[in-house]
PDB file of C-alpha atoms in Angstrom:
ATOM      1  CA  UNK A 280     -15.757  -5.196   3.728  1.00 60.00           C
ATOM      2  CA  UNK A 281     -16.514  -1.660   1.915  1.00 76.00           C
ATOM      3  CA  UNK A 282     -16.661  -1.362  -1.950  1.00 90.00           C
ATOM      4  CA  UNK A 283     -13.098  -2.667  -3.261  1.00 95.00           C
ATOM      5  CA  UNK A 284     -11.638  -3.386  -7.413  1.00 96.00           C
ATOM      6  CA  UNK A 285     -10.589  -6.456  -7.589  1.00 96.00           C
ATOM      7  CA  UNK A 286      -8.106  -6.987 -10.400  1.00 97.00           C
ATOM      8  CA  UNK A 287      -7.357 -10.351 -12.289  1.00 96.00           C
ATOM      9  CA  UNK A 288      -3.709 -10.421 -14.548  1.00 96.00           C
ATOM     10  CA  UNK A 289      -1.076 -11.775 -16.514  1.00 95.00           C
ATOM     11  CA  UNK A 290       1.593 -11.604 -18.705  1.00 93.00           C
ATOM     12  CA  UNK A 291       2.949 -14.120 -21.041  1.00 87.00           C
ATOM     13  CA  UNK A 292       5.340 -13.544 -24.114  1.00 89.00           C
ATOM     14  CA  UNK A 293       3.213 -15.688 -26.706  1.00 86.00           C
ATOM     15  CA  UNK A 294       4.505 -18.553 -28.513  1.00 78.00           C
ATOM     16  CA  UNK A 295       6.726 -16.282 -30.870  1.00 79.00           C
ATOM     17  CA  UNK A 296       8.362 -13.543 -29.007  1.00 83.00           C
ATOM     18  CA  UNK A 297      11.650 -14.667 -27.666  1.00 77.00           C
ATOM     19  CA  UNK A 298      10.702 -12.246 -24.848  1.00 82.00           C
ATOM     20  CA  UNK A 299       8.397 -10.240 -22.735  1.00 90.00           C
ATOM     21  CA  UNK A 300       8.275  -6.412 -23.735  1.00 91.00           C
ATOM     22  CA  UNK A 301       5.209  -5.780 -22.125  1.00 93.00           C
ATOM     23  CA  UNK A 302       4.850  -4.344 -18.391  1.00 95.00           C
ATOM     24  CA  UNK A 303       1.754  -4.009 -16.077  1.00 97.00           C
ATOM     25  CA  UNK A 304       0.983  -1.922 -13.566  1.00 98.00           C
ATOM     26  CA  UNK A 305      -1.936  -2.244 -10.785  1.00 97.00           C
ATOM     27  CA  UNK A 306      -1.660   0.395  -8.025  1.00 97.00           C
ATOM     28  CA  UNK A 307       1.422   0.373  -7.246  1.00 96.00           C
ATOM     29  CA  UNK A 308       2.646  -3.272  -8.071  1.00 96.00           C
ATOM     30  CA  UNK A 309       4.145  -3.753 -11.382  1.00 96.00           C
ATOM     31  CA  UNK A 310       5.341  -6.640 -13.993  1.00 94.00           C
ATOM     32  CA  UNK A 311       8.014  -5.658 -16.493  1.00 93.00           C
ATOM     33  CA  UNK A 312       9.476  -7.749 -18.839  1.00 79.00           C
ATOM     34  CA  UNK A 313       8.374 -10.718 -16.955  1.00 85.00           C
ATOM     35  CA  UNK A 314       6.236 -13.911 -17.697  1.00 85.00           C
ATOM     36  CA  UNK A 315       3.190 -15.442 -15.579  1.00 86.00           C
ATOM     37  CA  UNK A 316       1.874 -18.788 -16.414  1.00 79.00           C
ATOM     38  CA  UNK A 317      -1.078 -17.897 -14.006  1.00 87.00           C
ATOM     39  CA  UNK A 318      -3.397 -15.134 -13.385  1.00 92.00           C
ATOM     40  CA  UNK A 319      -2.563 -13.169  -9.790  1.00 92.00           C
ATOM     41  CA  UNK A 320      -5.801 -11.026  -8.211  1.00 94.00           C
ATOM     42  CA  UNK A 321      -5.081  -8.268  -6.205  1.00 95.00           C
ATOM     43  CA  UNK A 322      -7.724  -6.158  -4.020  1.00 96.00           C
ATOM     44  CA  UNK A 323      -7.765  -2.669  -3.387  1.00 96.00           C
ATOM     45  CA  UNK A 324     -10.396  -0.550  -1.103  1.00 95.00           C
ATOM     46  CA  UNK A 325     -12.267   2.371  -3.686  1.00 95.00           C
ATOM     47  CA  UNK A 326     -11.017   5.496  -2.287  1.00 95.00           C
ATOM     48  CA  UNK A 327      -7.137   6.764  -3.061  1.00 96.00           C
ATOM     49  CA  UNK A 328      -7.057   6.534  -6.930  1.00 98.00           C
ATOM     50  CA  UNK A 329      -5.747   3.017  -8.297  1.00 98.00           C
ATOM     51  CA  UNK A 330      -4.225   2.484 -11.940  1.00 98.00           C
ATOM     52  CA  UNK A 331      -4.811  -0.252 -13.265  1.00 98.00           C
ATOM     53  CA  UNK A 332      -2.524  -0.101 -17.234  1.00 98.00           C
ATOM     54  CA  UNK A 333      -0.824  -2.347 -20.030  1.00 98.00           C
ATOM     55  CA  UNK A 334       2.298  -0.666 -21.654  1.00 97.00           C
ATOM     56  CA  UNK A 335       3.181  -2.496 -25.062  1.00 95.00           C
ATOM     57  CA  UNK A 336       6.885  -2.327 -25.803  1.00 94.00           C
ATOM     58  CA  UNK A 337       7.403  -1.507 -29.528  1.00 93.00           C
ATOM     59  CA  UNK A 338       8.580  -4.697 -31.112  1.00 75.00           C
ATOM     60  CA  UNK A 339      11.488  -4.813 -33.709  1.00 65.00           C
ATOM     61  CA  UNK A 340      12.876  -1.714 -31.953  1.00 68.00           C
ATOM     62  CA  UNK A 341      15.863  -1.791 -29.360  1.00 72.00           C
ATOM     63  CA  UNK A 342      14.629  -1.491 -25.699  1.00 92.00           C
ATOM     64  CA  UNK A 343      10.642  -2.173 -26.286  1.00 94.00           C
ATOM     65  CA  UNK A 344      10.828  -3.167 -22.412  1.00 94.00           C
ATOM     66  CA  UNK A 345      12.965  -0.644 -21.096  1.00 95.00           C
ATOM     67  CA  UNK A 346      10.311   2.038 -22.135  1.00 97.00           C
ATOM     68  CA  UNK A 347       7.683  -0.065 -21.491  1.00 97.00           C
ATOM     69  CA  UNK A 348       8.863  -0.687 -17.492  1.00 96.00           C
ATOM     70  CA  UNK A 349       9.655   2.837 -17.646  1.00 97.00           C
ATOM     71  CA  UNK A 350       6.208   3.968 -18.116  1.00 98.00           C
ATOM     72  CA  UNK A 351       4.436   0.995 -15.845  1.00 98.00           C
ATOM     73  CA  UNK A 352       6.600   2.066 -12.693  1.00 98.00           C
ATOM     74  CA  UNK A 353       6.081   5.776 -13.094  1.00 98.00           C
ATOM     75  CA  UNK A 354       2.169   5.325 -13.190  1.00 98.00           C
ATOM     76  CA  UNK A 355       2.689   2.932 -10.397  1.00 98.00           C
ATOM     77  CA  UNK A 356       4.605   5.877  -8.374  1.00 98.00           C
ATOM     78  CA  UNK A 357       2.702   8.846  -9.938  1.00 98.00           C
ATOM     79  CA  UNK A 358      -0.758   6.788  -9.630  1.00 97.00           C
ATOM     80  CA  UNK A 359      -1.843   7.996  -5.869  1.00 96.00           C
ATOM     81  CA  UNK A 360      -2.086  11.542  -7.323  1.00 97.00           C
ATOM     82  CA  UNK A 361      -3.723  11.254 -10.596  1.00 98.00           C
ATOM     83  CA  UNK A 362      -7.411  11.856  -9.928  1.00 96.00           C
ATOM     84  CA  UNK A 363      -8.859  14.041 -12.938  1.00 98.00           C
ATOM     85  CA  UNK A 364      -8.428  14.170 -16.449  1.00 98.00           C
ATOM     86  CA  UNK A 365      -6.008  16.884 -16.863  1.00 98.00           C
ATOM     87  CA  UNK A 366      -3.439  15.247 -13.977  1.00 98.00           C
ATOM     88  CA  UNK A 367      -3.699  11.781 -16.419  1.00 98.00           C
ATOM     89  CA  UNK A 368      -3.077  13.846 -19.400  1.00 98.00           C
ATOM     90  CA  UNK A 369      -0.152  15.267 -18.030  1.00 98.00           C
ATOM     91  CA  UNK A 370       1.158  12.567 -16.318  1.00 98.00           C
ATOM     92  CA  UNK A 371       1.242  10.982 -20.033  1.00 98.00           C
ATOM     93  CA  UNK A 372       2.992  13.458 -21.460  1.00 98.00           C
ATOM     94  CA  UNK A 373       5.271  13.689 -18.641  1.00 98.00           C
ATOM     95  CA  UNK A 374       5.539   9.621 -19.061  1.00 98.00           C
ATOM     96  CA  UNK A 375       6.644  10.555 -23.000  1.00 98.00           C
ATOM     97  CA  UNK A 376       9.348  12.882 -22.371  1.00 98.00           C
ATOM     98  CA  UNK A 377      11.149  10.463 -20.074  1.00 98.00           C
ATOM     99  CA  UNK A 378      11.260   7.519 -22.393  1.00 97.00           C
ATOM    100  CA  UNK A 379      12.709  10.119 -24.605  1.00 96.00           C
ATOM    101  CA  UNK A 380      14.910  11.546 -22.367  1.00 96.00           C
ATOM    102  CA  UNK A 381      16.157   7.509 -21.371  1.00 95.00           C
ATOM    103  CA  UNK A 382      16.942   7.050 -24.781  1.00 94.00           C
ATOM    104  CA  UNK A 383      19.103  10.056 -25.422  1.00 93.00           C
ATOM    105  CA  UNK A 384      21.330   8.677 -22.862  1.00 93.00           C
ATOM    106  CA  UNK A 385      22.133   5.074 -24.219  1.00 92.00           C
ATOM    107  CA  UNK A 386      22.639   5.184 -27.703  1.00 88.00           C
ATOM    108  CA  UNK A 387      21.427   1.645 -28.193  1.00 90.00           C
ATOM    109  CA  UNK A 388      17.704   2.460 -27.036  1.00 93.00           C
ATOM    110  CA  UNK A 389      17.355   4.988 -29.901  1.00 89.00           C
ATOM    111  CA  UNK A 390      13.364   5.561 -30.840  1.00 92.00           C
ATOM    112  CA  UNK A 391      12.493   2.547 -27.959  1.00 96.00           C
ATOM    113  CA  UNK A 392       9.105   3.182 -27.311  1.00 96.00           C
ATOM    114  CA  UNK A 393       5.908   1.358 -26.355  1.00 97.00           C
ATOM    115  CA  UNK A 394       1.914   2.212 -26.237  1.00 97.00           C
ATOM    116  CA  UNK A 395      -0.189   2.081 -23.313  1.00 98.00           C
ATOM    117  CA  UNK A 396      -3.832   2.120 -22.059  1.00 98.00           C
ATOM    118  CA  UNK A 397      -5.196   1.407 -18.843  1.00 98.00           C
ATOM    119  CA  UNK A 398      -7.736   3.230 -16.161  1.00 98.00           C
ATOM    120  CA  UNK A 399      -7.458   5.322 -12.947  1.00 98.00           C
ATOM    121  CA  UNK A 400     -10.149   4.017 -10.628  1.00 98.00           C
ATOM    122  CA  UNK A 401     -11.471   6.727  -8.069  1.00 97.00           C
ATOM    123  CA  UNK A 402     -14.698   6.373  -5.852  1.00 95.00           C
ATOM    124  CA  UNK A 403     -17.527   6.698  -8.409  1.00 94.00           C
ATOM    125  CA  UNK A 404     -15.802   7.630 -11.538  1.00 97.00           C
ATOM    126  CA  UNK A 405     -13.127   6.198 -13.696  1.00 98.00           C
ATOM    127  CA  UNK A 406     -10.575   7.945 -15.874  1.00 98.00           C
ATOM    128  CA  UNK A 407      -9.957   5.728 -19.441  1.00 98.00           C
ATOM    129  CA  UNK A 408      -6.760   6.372 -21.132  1.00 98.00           C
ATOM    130  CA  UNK A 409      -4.206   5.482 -23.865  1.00 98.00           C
ATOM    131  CA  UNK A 410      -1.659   6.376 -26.257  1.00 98.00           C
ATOM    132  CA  UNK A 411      -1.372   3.523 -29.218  1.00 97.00           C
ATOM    133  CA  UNK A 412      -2.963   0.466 -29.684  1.00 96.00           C
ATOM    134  CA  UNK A 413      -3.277  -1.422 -26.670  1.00 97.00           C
ATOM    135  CA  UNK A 414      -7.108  -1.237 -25.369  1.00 97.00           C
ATOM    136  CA  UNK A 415      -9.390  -0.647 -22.448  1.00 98.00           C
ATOM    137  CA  UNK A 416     -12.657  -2.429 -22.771  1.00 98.00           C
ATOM    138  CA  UNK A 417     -16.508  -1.864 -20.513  1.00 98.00           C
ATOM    139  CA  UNK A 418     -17.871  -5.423 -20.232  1.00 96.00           C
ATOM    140  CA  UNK A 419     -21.404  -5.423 -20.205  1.00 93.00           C
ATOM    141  CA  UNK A 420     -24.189  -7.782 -20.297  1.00 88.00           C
ATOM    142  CA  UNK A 421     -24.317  -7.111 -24.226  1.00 89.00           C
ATOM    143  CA  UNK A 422     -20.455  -7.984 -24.697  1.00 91.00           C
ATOM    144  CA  UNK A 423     -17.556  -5.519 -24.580  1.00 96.00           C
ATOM    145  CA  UNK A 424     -17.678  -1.939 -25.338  1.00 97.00           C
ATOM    146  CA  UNK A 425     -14.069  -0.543 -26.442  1.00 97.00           C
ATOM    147  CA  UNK A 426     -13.631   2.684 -24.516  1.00 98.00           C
ATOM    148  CA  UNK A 427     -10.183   3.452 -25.707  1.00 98.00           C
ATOM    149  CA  UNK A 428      -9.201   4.903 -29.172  1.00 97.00           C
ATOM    150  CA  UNK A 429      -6.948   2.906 -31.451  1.00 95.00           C
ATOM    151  CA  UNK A 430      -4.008   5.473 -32.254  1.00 96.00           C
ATOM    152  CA  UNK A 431      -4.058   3.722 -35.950  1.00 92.00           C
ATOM    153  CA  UNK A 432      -4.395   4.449 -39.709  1.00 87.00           C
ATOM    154  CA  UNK A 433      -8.357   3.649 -41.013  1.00 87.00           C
ATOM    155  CA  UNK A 434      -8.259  -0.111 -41.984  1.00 82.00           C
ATOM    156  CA  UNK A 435      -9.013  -1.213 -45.607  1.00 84.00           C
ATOM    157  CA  UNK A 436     -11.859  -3.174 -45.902  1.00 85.00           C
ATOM    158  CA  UNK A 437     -12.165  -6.784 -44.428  1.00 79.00           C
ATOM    159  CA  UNK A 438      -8.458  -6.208 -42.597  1.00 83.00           C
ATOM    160  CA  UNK A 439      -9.204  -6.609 -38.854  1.00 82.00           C
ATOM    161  CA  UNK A 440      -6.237  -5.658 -37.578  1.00 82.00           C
ATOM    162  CA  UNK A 441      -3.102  -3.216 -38.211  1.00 85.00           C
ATOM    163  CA  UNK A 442       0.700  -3.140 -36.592  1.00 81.00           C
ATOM    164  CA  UNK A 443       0.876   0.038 -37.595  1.00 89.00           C
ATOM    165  CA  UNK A 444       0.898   2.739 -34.868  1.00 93.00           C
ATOM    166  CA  UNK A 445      -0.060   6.693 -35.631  1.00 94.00           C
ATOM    167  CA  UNK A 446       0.824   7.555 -31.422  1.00 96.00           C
ATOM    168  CA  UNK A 447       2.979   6.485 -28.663  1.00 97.00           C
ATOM    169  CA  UNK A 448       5.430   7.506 -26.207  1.00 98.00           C
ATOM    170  CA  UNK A 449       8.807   7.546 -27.409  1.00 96.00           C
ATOM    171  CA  UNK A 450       9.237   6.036 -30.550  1.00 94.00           C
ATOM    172  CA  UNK A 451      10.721   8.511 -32.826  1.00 93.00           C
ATOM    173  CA  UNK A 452      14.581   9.676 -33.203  1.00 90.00           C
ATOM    174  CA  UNK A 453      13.928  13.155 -31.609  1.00 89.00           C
ATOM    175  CA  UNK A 454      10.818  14.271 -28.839  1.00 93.00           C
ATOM    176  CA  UNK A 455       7.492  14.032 -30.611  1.00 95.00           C
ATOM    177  CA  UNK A 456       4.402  15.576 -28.646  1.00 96.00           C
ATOM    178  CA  UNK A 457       1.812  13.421 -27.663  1.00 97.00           C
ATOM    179  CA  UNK A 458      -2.361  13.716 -27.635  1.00 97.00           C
ATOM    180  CA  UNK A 459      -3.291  11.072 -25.059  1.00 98.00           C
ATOM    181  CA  UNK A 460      -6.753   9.935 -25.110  1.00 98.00           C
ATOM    182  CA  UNK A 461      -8.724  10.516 -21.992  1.00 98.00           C
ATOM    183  CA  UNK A 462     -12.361  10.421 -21.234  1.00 98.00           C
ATOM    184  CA  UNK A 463     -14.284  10.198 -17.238  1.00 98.00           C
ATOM    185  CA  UNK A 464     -17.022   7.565 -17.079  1.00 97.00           C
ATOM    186  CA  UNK A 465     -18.953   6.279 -14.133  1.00 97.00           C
ATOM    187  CA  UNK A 466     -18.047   3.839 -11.990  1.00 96.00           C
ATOM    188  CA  UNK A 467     -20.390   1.658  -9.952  1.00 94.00           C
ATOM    189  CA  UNK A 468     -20.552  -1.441  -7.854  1.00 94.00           C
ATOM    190  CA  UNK A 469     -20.141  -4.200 -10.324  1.00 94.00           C
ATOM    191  CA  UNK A 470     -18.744  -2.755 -13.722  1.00 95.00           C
ATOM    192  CA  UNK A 471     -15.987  -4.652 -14.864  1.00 96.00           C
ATOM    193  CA  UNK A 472     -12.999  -4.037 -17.568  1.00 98.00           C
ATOM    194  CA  UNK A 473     -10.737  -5.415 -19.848  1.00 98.00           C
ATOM    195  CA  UNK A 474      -7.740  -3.910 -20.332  1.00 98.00           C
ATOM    196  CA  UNK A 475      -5.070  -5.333 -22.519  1.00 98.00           C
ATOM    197  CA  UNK A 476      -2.304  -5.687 -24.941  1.00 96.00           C
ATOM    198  CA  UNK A 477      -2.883  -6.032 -28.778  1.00 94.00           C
ATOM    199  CA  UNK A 478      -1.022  -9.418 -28.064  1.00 94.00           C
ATOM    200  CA  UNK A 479      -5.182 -10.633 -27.116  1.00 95.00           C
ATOM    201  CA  UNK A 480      -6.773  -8.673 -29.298  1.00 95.00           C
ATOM    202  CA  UNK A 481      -5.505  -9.320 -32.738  1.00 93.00           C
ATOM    203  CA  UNK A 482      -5.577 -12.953 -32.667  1.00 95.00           C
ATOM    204  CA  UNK A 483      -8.970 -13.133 -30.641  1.00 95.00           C
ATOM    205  CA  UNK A 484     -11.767 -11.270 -32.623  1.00 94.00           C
ATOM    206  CA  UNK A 485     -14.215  -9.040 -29.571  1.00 94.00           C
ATOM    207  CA  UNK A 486     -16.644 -11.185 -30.120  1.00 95.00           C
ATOM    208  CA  UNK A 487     -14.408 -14.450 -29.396  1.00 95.00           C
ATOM    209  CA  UNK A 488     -13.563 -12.191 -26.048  1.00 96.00           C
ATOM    210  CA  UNK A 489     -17.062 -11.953 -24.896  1.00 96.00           C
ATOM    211  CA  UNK A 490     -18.316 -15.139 -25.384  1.00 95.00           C
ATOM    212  CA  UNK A 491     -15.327 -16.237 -22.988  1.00 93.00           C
ATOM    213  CA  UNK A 492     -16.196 -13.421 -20.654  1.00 93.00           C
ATOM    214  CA  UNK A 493     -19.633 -14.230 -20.622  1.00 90.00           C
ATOM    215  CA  UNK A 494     -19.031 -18.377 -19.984  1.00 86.00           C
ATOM    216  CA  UNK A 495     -16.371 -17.877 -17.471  1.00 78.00           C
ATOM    217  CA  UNK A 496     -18.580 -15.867 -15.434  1.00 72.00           C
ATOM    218  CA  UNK A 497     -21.216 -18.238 -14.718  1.00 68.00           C
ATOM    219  CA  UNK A 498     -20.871 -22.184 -13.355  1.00 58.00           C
ATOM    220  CA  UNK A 499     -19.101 -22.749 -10.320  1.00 52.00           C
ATOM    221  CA  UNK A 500     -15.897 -21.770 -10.910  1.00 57.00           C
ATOM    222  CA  UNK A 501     -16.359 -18.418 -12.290  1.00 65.00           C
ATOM    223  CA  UNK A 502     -13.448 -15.994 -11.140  1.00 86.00           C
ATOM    224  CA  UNK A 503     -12.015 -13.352 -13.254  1.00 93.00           C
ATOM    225  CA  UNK A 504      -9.072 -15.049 -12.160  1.00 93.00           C
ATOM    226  CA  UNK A 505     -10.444 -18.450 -14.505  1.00 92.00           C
ATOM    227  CA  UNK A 506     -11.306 -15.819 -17.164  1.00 94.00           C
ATOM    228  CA  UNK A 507      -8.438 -14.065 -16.904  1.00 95.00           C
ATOM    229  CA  UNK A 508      -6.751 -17.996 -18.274  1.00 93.00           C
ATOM    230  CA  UNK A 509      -9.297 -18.732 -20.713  1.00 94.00           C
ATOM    231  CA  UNK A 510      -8.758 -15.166 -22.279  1.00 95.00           C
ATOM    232  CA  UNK A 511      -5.125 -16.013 -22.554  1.00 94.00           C
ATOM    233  CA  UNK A 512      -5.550 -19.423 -23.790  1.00 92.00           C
ATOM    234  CA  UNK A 513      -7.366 -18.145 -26.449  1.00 95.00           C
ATOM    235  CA  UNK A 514      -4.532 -15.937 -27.712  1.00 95.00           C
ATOM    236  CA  UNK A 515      -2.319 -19.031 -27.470  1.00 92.00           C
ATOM    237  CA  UNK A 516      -4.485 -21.191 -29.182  1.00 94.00           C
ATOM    238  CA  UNK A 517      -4.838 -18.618 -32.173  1.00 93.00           C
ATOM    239  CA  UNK A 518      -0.704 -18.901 -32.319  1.00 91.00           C
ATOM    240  CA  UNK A 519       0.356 -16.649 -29.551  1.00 88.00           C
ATOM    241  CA  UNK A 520       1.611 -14.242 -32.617  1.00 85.00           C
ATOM    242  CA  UNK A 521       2.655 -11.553 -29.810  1.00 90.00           C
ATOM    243  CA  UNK A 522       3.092 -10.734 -26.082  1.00 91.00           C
ATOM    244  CA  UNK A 523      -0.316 -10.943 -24.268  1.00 94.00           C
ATOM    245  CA  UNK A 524      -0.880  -9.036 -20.906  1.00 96.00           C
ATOM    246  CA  UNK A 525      -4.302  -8.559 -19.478  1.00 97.00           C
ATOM    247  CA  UNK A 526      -6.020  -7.557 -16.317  1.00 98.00           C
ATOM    248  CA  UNK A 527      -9.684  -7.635 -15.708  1.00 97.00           C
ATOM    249  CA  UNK A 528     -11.039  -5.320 -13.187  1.00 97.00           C
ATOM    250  CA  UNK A 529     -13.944  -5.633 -11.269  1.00 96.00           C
ATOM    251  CA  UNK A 530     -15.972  -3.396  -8.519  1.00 96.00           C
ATOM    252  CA  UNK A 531     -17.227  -5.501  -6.256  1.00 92.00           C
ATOM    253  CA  UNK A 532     -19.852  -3.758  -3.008  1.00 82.00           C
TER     254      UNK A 532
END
């Protein structure tokens, strides 16, 4: 077998959510608005580009996973052509004006929005983005290295964690331009990343993260698949406050 990305994910709603707003996309297979109990892995050969992305439905707001679906099945359709920074950049903004355009035509999905962050995988490089709080994450032998940027107000001192958004697509009353964050880094056999929904990362402090990381990948059961579950029990253990979706990725030789 040549080089391949292996991806590990799920999707739960959390233990207070009455539902899923949060949608997935890897290549082009998505999730929307739907619940798995247990992690699926999915291989892909390095070559055409592959996204790999978390879109966040905005909570409290009609139609959170409306615009979140929207977004995970266009980069899921779009994905095969995105392969440098500008083409991602665009595609997000192109990504923006249809949630808004969606909601201009049902009344009821007014300002639905949702964030999202994920990674285009292409042979030797790989192309971070997001718009919002949901996070992409390097895992390295030291722990994890957040290579996304939270699209949030500074935090006062000792507050860990903020639901308050500065950036996402859709979300407002009338079309609001986006910035999307994206950055190139290299991409070699054996990096691996996190990417995810705030539903992990607020309840489950980094360092929690990586510790689980780090234990799941050694003994004789270690899959990203297994961490993949122990990352997700850990957000239900700390109350499942939110929807969790995660996939870890992994280049494998």
């Amino acid at each position: 077998m040549g080089p391949y990305i292996a991806v590990s994910a799920l999707s739960h709603e959390g233990l207070v959510r009455g539902h899923n707003e949060d949608s997935l996309t890897v290549g082009p297979w998505t999730l929307c608005a739907t619940v798995t109990t247990n992690p699926q892995t999915l291989l892909f050969p390095v070559g055409p580009p592959c996204v790999v992305a978390v879109a966040d439905g905005l909570g409290g707001h009609p139609g959170g996973e409306v615009a979140s679906a929207l977004v995970a099945r266009r980069l899921a359709a779009d994905g095969g052509a995105l392969d440098d920074e500008d083409s991602v950049r665009e595609e997000l903004q192109g990504c923006n004006r249809a949630v808004y355009a969606a909601a201009a035509e049902e009344p009821e999905l007014a300002a639905m929005g949702t964030t999202v962050a994920g990674l285009v995988l292409l042979p030797e490089r790989a192309l971070v983005f997001n718009v919002g709080d949901s996070r992409v994450y390097r895992i390295t032998g030291d722990g994890l290295r957040r290579v996304s940027v939270d699209d949030s107000p500074p935090l006062p001192p000792g507050q860990r964690t903020t639901s308050v958004v500065t950036q996402t697509l859709g979300g407002s009353l009338g079309l609001t331009f986006v910035e999307p964050h994206v950055r190139a880094a290299p991409l070699a056999a054996g990096d691996r990343y996190l990417v995810c929904s705030d539903g992990l990362t607020d309840p489950v402090p980094e360092e929690e993260l990586a510790g689980l990381l780090e234990r799941s990948s050694e003994g004789a059961d270690r899959s990203d698949g297994r961490a993949a579950f122990e990352l997700w029990k850990a957000a239900i253990e700390a109350g499942g406050p939110d929807n969790i979706t995660l996939a870890l990725v992994r280049v494998g030789a």
